Coordinates of C-alpha atoms in Angstrom, one line a residue:
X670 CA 73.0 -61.3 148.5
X671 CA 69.6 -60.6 149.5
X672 CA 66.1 -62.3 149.2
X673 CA 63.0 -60.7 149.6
X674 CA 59.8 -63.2 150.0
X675 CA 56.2 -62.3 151.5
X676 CA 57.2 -59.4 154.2
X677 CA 60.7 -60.9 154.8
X678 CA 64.2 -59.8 153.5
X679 CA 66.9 -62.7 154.1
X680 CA 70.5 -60.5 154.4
X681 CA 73.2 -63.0 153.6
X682 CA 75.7 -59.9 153.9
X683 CA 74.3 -58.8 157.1
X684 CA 73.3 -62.4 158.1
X685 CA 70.1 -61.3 159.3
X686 CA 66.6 -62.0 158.3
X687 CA 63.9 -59.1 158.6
X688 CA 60.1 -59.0 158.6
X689 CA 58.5 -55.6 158.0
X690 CA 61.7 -54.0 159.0
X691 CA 62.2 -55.9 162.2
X692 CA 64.9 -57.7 162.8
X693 CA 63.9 -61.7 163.7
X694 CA 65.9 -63.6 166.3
X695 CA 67.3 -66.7 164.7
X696 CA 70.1 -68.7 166.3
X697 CA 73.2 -69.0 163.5
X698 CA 73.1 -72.5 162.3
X699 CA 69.1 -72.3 162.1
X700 CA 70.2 -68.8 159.7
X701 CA 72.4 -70.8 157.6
X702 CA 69.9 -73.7 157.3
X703 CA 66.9 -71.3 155.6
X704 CA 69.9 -69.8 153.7
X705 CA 70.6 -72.5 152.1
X706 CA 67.7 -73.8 151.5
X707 CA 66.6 -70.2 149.7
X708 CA 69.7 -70.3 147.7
X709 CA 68.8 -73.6 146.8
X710 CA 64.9 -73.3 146.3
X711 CA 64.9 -74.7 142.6
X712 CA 65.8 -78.1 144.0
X713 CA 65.1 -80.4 146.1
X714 CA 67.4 -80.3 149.2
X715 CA 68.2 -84.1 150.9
X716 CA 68.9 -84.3 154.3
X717 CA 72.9 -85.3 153.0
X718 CA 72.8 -81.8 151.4
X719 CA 72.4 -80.1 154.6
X720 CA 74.1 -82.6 156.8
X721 CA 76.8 -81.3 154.7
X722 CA 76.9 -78.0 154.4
X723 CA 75.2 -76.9 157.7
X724 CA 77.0 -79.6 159.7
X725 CA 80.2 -80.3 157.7
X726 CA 79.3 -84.3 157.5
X727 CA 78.6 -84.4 161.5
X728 CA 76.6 -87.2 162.9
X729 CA 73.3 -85.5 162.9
X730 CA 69.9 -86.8 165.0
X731 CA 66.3 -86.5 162.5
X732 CA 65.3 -84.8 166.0
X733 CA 68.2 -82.2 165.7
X734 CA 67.4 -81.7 162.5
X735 CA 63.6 -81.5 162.1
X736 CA 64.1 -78.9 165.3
X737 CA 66.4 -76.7 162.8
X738 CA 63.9 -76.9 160.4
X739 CA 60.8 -75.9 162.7
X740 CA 63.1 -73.3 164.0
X741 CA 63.0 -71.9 160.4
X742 CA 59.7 -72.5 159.4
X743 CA 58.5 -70.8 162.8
X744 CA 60.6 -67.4 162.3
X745 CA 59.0 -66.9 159.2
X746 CA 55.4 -67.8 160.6
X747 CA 55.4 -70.9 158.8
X748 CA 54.3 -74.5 160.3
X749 CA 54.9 -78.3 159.8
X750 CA 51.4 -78.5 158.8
X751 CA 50.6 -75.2 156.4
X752 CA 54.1 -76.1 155.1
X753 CA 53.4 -72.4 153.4
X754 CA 57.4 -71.4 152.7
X755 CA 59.5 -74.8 153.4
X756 CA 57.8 -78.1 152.2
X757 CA 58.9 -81.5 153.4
X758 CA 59.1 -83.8 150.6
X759 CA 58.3 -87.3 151.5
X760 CA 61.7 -90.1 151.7
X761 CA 63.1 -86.9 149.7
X762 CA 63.9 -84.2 151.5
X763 CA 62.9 -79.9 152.2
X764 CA 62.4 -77.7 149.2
X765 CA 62.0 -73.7 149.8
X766 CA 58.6 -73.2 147.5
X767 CA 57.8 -69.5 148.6
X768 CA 58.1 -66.9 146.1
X769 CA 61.8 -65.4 146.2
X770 CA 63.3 -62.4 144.8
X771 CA 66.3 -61.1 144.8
X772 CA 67.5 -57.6 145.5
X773 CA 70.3 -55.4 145.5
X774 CA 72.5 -55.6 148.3
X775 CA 72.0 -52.7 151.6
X776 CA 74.0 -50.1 151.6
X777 CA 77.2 -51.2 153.8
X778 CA 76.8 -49.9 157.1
X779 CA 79.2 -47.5 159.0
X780 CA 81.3 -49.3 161.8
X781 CA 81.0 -46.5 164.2
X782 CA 84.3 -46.0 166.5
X783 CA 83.6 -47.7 169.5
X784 CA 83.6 -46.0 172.7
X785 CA 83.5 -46.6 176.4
X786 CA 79.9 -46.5 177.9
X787 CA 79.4 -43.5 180.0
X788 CA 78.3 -43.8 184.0
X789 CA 74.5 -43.4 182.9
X790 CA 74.5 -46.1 180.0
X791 CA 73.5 -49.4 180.2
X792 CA 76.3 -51.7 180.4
X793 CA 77.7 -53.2 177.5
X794 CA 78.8 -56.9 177.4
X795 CA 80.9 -58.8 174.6
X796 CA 80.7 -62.9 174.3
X797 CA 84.3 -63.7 173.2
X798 CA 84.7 -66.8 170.9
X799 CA 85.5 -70.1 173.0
X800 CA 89.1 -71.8 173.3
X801 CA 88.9 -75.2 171.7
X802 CA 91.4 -77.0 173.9
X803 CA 90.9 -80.2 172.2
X804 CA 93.5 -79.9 169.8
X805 CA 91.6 -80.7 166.6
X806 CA 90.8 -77.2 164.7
X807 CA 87.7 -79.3 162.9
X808 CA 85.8 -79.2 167.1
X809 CA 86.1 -74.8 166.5
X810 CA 82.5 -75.3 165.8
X811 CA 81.2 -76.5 168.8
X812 CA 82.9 -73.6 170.7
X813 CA 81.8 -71.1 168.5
X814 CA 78.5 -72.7 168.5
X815 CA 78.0 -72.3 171.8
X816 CA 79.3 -68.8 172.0
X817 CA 77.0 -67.7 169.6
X818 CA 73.9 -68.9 171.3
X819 CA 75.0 -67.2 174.5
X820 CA 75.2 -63.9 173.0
X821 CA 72.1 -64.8 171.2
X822 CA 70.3 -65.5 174.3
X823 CA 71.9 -63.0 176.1
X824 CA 70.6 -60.1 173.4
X825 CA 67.4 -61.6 174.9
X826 CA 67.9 -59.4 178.2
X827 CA 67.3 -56.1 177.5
X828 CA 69.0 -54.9 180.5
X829 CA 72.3 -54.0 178.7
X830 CA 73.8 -53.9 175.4
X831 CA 75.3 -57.1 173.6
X832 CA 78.2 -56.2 171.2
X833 CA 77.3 -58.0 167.7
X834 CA 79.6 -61.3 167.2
X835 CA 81.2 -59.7 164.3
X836 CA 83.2 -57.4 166.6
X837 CA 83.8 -59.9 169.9
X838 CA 84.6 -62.3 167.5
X839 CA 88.0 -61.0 165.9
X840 CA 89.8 -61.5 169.0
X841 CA 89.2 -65.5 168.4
X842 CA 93.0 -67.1 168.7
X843 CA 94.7 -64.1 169.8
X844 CA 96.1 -63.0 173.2
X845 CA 94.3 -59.8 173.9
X846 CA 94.1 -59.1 177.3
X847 CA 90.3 -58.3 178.4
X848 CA 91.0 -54.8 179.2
X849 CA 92.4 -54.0 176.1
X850 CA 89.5 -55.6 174.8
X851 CA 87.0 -54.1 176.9
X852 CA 88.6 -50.4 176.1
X853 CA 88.3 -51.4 172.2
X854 CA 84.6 -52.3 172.1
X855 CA 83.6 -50.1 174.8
X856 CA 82.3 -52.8 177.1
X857 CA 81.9 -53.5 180.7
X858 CA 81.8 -57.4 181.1
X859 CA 83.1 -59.9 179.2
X860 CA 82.2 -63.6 178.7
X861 CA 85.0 -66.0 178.0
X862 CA 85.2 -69.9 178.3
X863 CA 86.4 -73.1 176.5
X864 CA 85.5 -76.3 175.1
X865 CA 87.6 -79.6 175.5
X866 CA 85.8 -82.5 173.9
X867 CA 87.3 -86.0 174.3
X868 CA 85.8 -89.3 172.6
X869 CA 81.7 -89.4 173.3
X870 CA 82.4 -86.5 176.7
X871 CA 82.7 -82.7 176.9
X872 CA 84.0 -79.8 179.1
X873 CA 82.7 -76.8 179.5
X874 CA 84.4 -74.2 181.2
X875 CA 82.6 -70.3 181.5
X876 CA 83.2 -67.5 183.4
X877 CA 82.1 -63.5 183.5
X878 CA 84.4 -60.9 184.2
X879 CA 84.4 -57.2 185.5
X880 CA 86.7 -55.7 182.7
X881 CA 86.8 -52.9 184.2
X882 CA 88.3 -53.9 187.8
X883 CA 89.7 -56.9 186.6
X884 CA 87.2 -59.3 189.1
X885 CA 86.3 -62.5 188.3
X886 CA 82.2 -62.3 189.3
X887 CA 81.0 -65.4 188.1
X888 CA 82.7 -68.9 187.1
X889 CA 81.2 -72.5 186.5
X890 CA 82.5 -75.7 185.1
X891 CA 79.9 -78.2 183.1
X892 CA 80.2 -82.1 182.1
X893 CA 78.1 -83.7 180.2
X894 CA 78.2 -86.9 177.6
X895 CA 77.4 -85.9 173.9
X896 CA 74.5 -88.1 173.7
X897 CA 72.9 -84.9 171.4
X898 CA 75.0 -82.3 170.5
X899 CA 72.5 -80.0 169.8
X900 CA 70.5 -80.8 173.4
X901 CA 74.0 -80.7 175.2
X902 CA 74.8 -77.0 173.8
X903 CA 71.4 -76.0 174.2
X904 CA 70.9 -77.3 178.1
X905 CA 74.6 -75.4 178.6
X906 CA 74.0 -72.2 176.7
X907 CA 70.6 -71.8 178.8
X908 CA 72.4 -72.4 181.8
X909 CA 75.4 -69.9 181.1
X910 CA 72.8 -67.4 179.9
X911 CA 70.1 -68.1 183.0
X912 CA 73.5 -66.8 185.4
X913 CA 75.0 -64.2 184.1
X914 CA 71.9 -61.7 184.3
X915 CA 71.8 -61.6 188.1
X916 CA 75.3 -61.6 188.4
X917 CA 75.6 -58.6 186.2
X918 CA 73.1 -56.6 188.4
X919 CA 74.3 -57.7 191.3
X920 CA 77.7 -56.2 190.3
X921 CA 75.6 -53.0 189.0
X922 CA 74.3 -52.6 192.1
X923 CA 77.7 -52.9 194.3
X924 CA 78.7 -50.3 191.8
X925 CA 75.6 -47.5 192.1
X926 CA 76.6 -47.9 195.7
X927 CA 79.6 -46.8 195.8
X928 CA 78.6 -43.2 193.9
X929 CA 77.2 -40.2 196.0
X930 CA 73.6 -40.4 196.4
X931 CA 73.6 -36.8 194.4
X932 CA 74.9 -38.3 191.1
X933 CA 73.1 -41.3 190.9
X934 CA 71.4 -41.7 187.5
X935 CA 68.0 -43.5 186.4
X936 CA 70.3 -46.9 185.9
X937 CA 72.1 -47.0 189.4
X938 CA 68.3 -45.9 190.5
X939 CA 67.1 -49.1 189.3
X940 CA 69.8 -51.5 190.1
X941 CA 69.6 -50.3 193.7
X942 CA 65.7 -51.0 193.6
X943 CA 66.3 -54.4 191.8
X944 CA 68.3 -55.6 194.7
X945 CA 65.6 -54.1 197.2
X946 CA 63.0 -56.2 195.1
X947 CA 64.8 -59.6 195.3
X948 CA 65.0 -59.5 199.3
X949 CA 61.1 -59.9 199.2
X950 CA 60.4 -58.0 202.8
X951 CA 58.0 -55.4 203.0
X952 CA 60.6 -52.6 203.9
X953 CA 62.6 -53.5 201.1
X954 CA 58.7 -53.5 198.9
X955 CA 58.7 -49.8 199.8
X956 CA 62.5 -48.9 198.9
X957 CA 62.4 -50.5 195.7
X958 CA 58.9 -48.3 195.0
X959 CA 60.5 -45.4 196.2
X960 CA 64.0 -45.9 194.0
X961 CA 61.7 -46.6 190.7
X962 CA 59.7 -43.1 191.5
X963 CA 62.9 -41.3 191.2
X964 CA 64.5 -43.0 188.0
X965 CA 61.1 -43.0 186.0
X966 CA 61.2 -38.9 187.0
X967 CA 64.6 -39.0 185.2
X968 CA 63.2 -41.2 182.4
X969 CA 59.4 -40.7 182.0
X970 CA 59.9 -43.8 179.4
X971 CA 62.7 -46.0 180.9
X972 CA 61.0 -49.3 179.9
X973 CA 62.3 -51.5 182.8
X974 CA 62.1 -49.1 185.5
X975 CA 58.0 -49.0 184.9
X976 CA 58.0 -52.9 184.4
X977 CA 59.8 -53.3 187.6
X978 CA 57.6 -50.4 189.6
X979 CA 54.3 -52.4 188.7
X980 CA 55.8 -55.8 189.5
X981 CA 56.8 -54.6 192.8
X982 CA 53.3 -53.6 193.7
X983 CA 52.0 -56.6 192.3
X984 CA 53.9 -58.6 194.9
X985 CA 53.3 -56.5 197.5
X986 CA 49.7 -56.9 196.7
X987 CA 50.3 -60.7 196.6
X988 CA 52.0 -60.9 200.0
X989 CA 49.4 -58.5 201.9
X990 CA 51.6 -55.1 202.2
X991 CA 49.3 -53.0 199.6
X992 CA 46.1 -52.8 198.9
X993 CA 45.1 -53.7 195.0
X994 CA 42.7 -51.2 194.7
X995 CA 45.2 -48.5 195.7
X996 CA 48.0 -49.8 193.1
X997 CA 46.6 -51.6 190.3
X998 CA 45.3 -48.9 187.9
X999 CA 48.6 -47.1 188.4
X1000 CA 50.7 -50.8 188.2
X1001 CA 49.2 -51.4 184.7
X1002 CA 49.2 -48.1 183.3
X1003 CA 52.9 -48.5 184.0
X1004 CA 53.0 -52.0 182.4
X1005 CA 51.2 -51.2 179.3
X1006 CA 53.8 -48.0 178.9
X1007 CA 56.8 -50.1 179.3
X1008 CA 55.3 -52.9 176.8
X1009 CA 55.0 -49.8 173.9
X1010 CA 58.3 -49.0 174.9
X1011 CA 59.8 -52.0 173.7
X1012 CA 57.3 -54.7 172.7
X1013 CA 60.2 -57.3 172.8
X1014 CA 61.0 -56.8 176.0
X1015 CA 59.8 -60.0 178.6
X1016 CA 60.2 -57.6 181.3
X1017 CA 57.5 -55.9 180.5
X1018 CA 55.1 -59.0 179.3
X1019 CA 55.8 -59.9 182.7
X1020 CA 55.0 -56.8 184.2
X1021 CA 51.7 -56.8 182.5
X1022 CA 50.9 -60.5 183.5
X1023 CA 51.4 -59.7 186.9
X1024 CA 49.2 -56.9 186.5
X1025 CA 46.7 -59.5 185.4
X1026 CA 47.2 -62.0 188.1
X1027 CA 46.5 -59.9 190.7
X1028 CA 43.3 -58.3 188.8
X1029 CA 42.0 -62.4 188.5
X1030 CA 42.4 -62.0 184.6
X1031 CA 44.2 -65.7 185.1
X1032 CA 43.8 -66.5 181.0
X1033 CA 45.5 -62.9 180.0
X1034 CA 48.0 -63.3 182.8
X1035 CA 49.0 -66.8 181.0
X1036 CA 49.2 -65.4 177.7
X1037 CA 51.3 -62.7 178.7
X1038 CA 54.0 -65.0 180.6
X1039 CA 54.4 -66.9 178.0
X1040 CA 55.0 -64.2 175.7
X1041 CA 57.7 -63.3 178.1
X1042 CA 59.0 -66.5 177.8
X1043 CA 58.7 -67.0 174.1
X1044 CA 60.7 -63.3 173.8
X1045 CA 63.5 -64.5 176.7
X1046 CA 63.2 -68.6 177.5
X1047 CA 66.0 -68.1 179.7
X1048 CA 63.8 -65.7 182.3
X1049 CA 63.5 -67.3 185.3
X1050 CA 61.2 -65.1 187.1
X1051 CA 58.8 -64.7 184.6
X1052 CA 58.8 -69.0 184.5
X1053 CA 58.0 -68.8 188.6
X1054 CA 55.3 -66.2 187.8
X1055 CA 53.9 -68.4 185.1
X1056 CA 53.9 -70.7 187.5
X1057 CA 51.9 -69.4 190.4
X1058 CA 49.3 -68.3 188.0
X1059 CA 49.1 -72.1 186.7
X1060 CA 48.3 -73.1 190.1
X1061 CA 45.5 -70.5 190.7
X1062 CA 44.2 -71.2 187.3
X1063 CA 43.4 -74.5 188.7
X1064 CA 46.6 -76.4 186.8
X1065 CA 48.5 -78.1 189.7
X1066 CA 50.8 -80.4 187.8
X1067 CA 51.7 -77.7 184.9
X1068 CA 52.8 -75.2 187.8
X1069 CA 55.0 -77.7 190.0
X1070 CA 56.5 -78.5 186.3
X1071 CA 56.6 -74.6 185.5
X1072 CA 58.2 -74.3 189.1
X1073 CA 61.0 -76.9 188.5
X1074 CA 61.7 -75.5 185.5
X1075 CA 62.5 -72.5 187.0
X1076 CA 64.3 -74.0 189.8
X1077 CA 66.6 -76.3 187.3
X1078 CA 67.0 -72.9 184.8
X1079 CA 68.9 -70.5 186.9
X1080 CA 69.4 -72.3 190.7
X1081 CA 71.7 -69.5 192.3
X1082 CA 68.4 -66.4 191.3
X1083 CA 68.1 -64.2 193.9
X1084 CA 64.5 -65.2 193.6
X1085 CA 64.9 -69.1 194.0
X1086 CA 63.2 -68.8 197.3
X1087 CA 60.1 -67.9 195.6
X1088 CA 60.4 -71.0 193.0
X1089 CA 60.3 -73.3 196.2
X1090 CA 57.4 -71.4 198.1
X1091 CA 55.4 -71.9 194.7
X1092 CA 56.3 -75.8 193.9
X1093 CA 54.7 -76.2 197.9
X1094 CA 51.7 -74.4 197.0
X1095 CA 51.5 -76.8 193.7
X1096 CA 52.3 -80.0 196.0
X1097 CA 49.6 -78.9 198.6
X1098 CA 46.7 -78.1 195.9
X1099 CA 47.7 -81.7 194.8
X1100 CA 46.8 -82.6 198.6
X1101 CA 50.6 -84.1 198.5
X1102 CA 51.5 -81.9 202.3
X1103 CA 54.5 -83.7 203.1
X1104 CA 56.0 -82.3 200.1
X1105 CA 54.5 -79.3 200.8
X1106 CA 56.2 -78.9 203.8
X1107 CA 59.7 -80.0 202.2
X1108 CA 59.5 -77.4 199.7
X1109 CA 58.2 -74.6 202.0
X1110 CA 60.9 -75.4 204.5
X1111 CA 63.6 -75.4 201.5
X1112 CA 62.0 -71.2 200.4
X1113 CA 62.4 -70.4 204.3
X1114 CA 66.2 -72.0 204.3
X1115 CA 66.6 -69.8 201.3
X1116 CA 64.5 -66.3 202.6
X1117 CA 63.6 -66.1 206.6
X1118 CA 60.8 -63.2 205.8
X1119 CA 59.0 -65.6 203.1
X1120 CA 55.6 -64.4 203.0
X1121 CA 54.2 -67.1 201.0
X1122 CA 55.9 -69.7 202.5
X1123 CA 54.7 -69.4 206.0
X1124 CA 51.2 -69.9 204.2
X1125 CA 51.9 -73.2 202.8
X1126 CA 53.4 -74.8 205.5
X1127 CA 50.8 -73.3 208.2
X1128 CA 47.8 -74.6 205.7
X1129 CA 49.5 -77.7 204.9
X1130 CA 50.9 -78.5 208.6
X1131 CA 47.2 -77.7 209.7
X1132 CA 45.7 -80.4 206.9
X1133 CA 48.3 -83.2 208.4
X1134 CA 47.3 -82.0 211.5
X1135 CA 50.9 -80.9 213.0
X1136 CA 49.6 -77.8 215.8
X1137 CA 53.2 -77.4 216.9
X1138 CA 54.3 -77.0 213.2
X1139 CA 51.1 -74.9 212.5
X1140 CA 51.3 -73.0 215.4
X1141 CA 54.6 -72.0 214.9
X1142 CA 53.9 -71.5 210.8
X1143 CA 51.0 -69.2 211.7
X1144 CA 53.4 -67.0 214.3
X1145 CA 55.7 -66.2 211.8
X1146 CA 53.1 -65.5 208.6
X1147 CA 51.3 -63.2 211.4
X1148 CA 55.3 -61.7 211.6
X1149 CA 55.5 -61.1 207.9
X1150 CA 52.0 -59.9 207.6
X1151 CA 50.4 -58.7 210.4
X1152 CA 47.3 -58.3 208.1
X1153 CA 46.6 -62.0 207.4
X1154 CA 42.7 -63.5 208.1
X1155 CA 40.3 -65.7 206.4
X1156 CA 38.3 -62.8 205.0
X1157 CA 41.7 -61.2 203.6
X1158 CA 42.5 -64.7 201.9
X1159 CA 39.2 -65.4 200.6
X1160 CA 38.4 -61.9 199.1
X1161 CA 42.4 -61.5 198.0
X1162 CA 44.2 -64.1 196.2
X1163 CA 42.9 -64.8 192.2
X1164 CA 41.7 -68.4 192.5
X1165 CA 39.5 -69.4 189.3
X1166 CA 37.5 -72.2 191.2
X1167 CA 35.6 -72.0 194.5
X1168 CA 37.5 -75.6 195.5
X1169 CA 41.0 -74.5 195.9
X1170 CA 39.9 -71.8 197.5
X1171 CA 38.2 -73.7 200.3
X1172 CA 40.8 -76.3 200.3
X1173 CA 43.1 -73.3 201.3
X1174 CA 40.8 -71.6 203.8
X1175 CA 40.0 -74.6 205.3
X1176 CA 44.2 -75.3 206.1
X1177 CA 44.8 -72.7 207.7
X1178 CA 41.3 -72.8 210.1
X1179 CA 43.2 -76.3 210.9
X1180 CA 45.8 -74.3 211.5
X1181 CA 44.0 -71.8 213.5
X1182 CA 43.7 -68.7 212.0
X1183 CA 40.4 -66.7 212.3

């Protein structure tokens, strides 16, 4: 059965809803709700009615459900004020008023033979269906529930394929082992974990495996009361999601490195230059911009091989190891490319917001972060980013939020150093140094080379008036980059107001740089 209303087309075959062809991203239970309500649109629906059939007669929160319901209105570029499509009906309930019609259903699609991705693909990872270990068939839900969102937000990271539910799902309550699984849907990795729930308490058990090799590469266990259902799978399924991408690349990258150099191809390229980026030193700035050279030669159009190349020089810019003038026109030609290569992709909003940072374009540079992060809300480098640019655009408190944020989403990225060195710089704009400090120190536990760190804790040791901690701050930012002076940070860095630029300049003459 399919409904076609405005631009839209609402699949319930294909359980998939479409606007101008596209297909929009809609978590499942949020899919069933506007189904429903579509199917029902001649009526007035109660909140009972879809207690009942969207949660089988569960306890259900007015938060969790209004949040379904904005979750609908929003995919369809509807609003709790315009009300355009779904109308709230006052101590009633939701009624679906938009114009509907119905249409034949598509033509069924072929189920093409799976096959094993060759060396040069991207890999390919299936979400399998989680146990229910508590006994009680009725709990499958939750388990499914929170398989489906990982493979939701997991189709979020266009880094490698995510094999459609439909197909991980069949092996739900059998005993498959993963490489028979892995052979049959042609993937690489595989997600498995399981649920126990007991009384008002849940267990959450998760774990990513090489199917190939066999390897466990990544395991975590998670507690948590069921205070909201809906929050608890959320808060889990970001933080399953938030771990898996790194661990994934960082297995790519073991992996390119064990081909010879002669047959690597434009994805071991970019792994390899992925884990060059994420040591943040300036040797490993010009690997990672040498190893992107060479893939986008192979693939003039490989999307997150030219997102990448112009972060890269972005940072360097940042940190003092390029100059902007020599970089930026080709970094954002190569950001704007990779954004018409796949306008969906966060990479490459954050690509081009980086891009924009560095060319003091602060209000651009927010809008495309948080583009990014509307596309992928599980990216954690494009939630530091956002961050940093917060605190240049003058919003202290919004970046150490935005910085936490992406310290609490994924807290084992090879980029948490960074998250630190950017909560200090928020902490010291606030004039809060001590903190400053704290947080500084915590990026240089995490990175020794930290660029950026060194400069918070030399400006804010030279504010609290520390000399040996500024002294020895100072030494090791002159280390890092050789480069560093007051005219270099006063003509360089993208501040929007002249005060927290002086406030900055004035630290580190404390601290006694010239």
């Amino acid at each position: 059965m399919r409904f076609r209303f405005e631009n839209n087309v609402l699949d319930g075959d294909l359980r998939e809803l479409t606007c101008e062809g596209s297909v929009v991203p809609l978590q499942p239970q949020v899919f069933d709700l506007l189904f429903y309500l579509v199917t029902q649109r001649a009526r007035v629906v109660s909140k009972g009615d879809l207690i009942s059939q969207i949660w089988n007669d569960r306890i259900v929160s007015d938060s969790a459900l209004n949040s379904r319901i904005n979750a609908a209105r929003k995919a369809l570029g509807d609003d709790g004020t315009t009300q355009r499509l779904i109308k709230t009906i006052p101590r009633k309930g939701f009624r679906f008023v938009g114009e509907v019609r119905e249409v034949a259903a598509a033509p069924a699609r072929e189920e093409a033979k799976p096959t094993a991705p060759r060396a040069a693909d991207r890999p390919a990872i299936a979400v399998l269906a989680f146990e229910n270990m508590s006994g009680d068939p009725a709990q499958d839900y939750f388990g499914d529930g929170i398989s489906e969102d990982i493979l939701t937000a997991l189709s979020k990271q266009r880094w490698f394929m995510v094999i459609a539910r439909n197909s991980s799902f069949t092996y739900k309550g059998r005993a498959v082992h993963i490489r028979q699984i892995a052979e049959e849907l042609g993937v690489r990795y595989i997600v498995e974990g399981s649920v126990r729930k007991a009384d008002n308490r849940v267990r959450i058990t998760a774990q990513l495996n090489d199917a190939v090799s066999g390897n466990h590469l990544w395991a975590e266990r998670y507690d948590r009361e069921l205070v909201d259902v809906f929050a608890v799978q959320d808060e889990i399924t970001n933080a399953i999601a938030a771990a898996i991408e790194p661990q994934i690349h960082a297995a790519e990258n073991f992996r390119s490195h064990r081909k010879p150099p002669a047959s690597l191809d434009a994805w071991d390229l970019l792994m390899r230059a992925l884990s060059h980026y994420w040591r943040v030193t300036r040797q490993d700035h010009e690997a990672a911009k040498a190893l992107l050279a060479r893939a986008i030669a192979i693939d003039p159009n490989y999307g997150q091989a030219l997102s990448l190349l112009a972060v890269n020089d972005m940072f360097g810019v940042h940190l003092g190891w390029t100059e902007l003038a020599a970089v930026a026109p080709s970094a954002e030609a190569a950001a704007l490319k990779a954004v018409r290569c796949d306008h969906e992709d966060s990479w490459a909003h954050a690509a081009l917001g980086s891009v924009c940072f560095s060319t003091r374009r602060l209000a651009d540079a927010l809008s495309e972060f948080e583009q990014a992060l509307a596309l992928n809300p599980n990216f954690s480098l494009a939630q530091g980013y956002y961050a940093l640019a917060l605190s240049y655009a003058g919003r202290s408190k919004d970046s150490f939020e935005a910085a936490q944020k992406a310290i609490r989403l994924s807290p084992r990225d090879p980029s948490l150093a960074i998250y630190h060195g950017i909560a200090a710089y928020a902490r010291f704009t606030e004039r809060h140094y001590g903190e400053a400090i704290a947080l500084a120190r915590e990026a240089i536990r995490h990175r020794g080379d930290l660029t950026g760190a060194y400069r918070v804790l030399a400006v804010s040791a030279g504010m609290t008036g520390d000399g040996a901690l500024a002294e020895m701050a100072l030494g090791e930012l002159r280390r890092t980059q050789p480069g560093i002076s007051l005219h270099w940070i006063a003509t360089q860095l993208p501040w929007a107001n002249e005060r927290d630029r002086d406030h900055y300049l004035e630290g580190f003459r404390r601290a006694g740089l010239q």
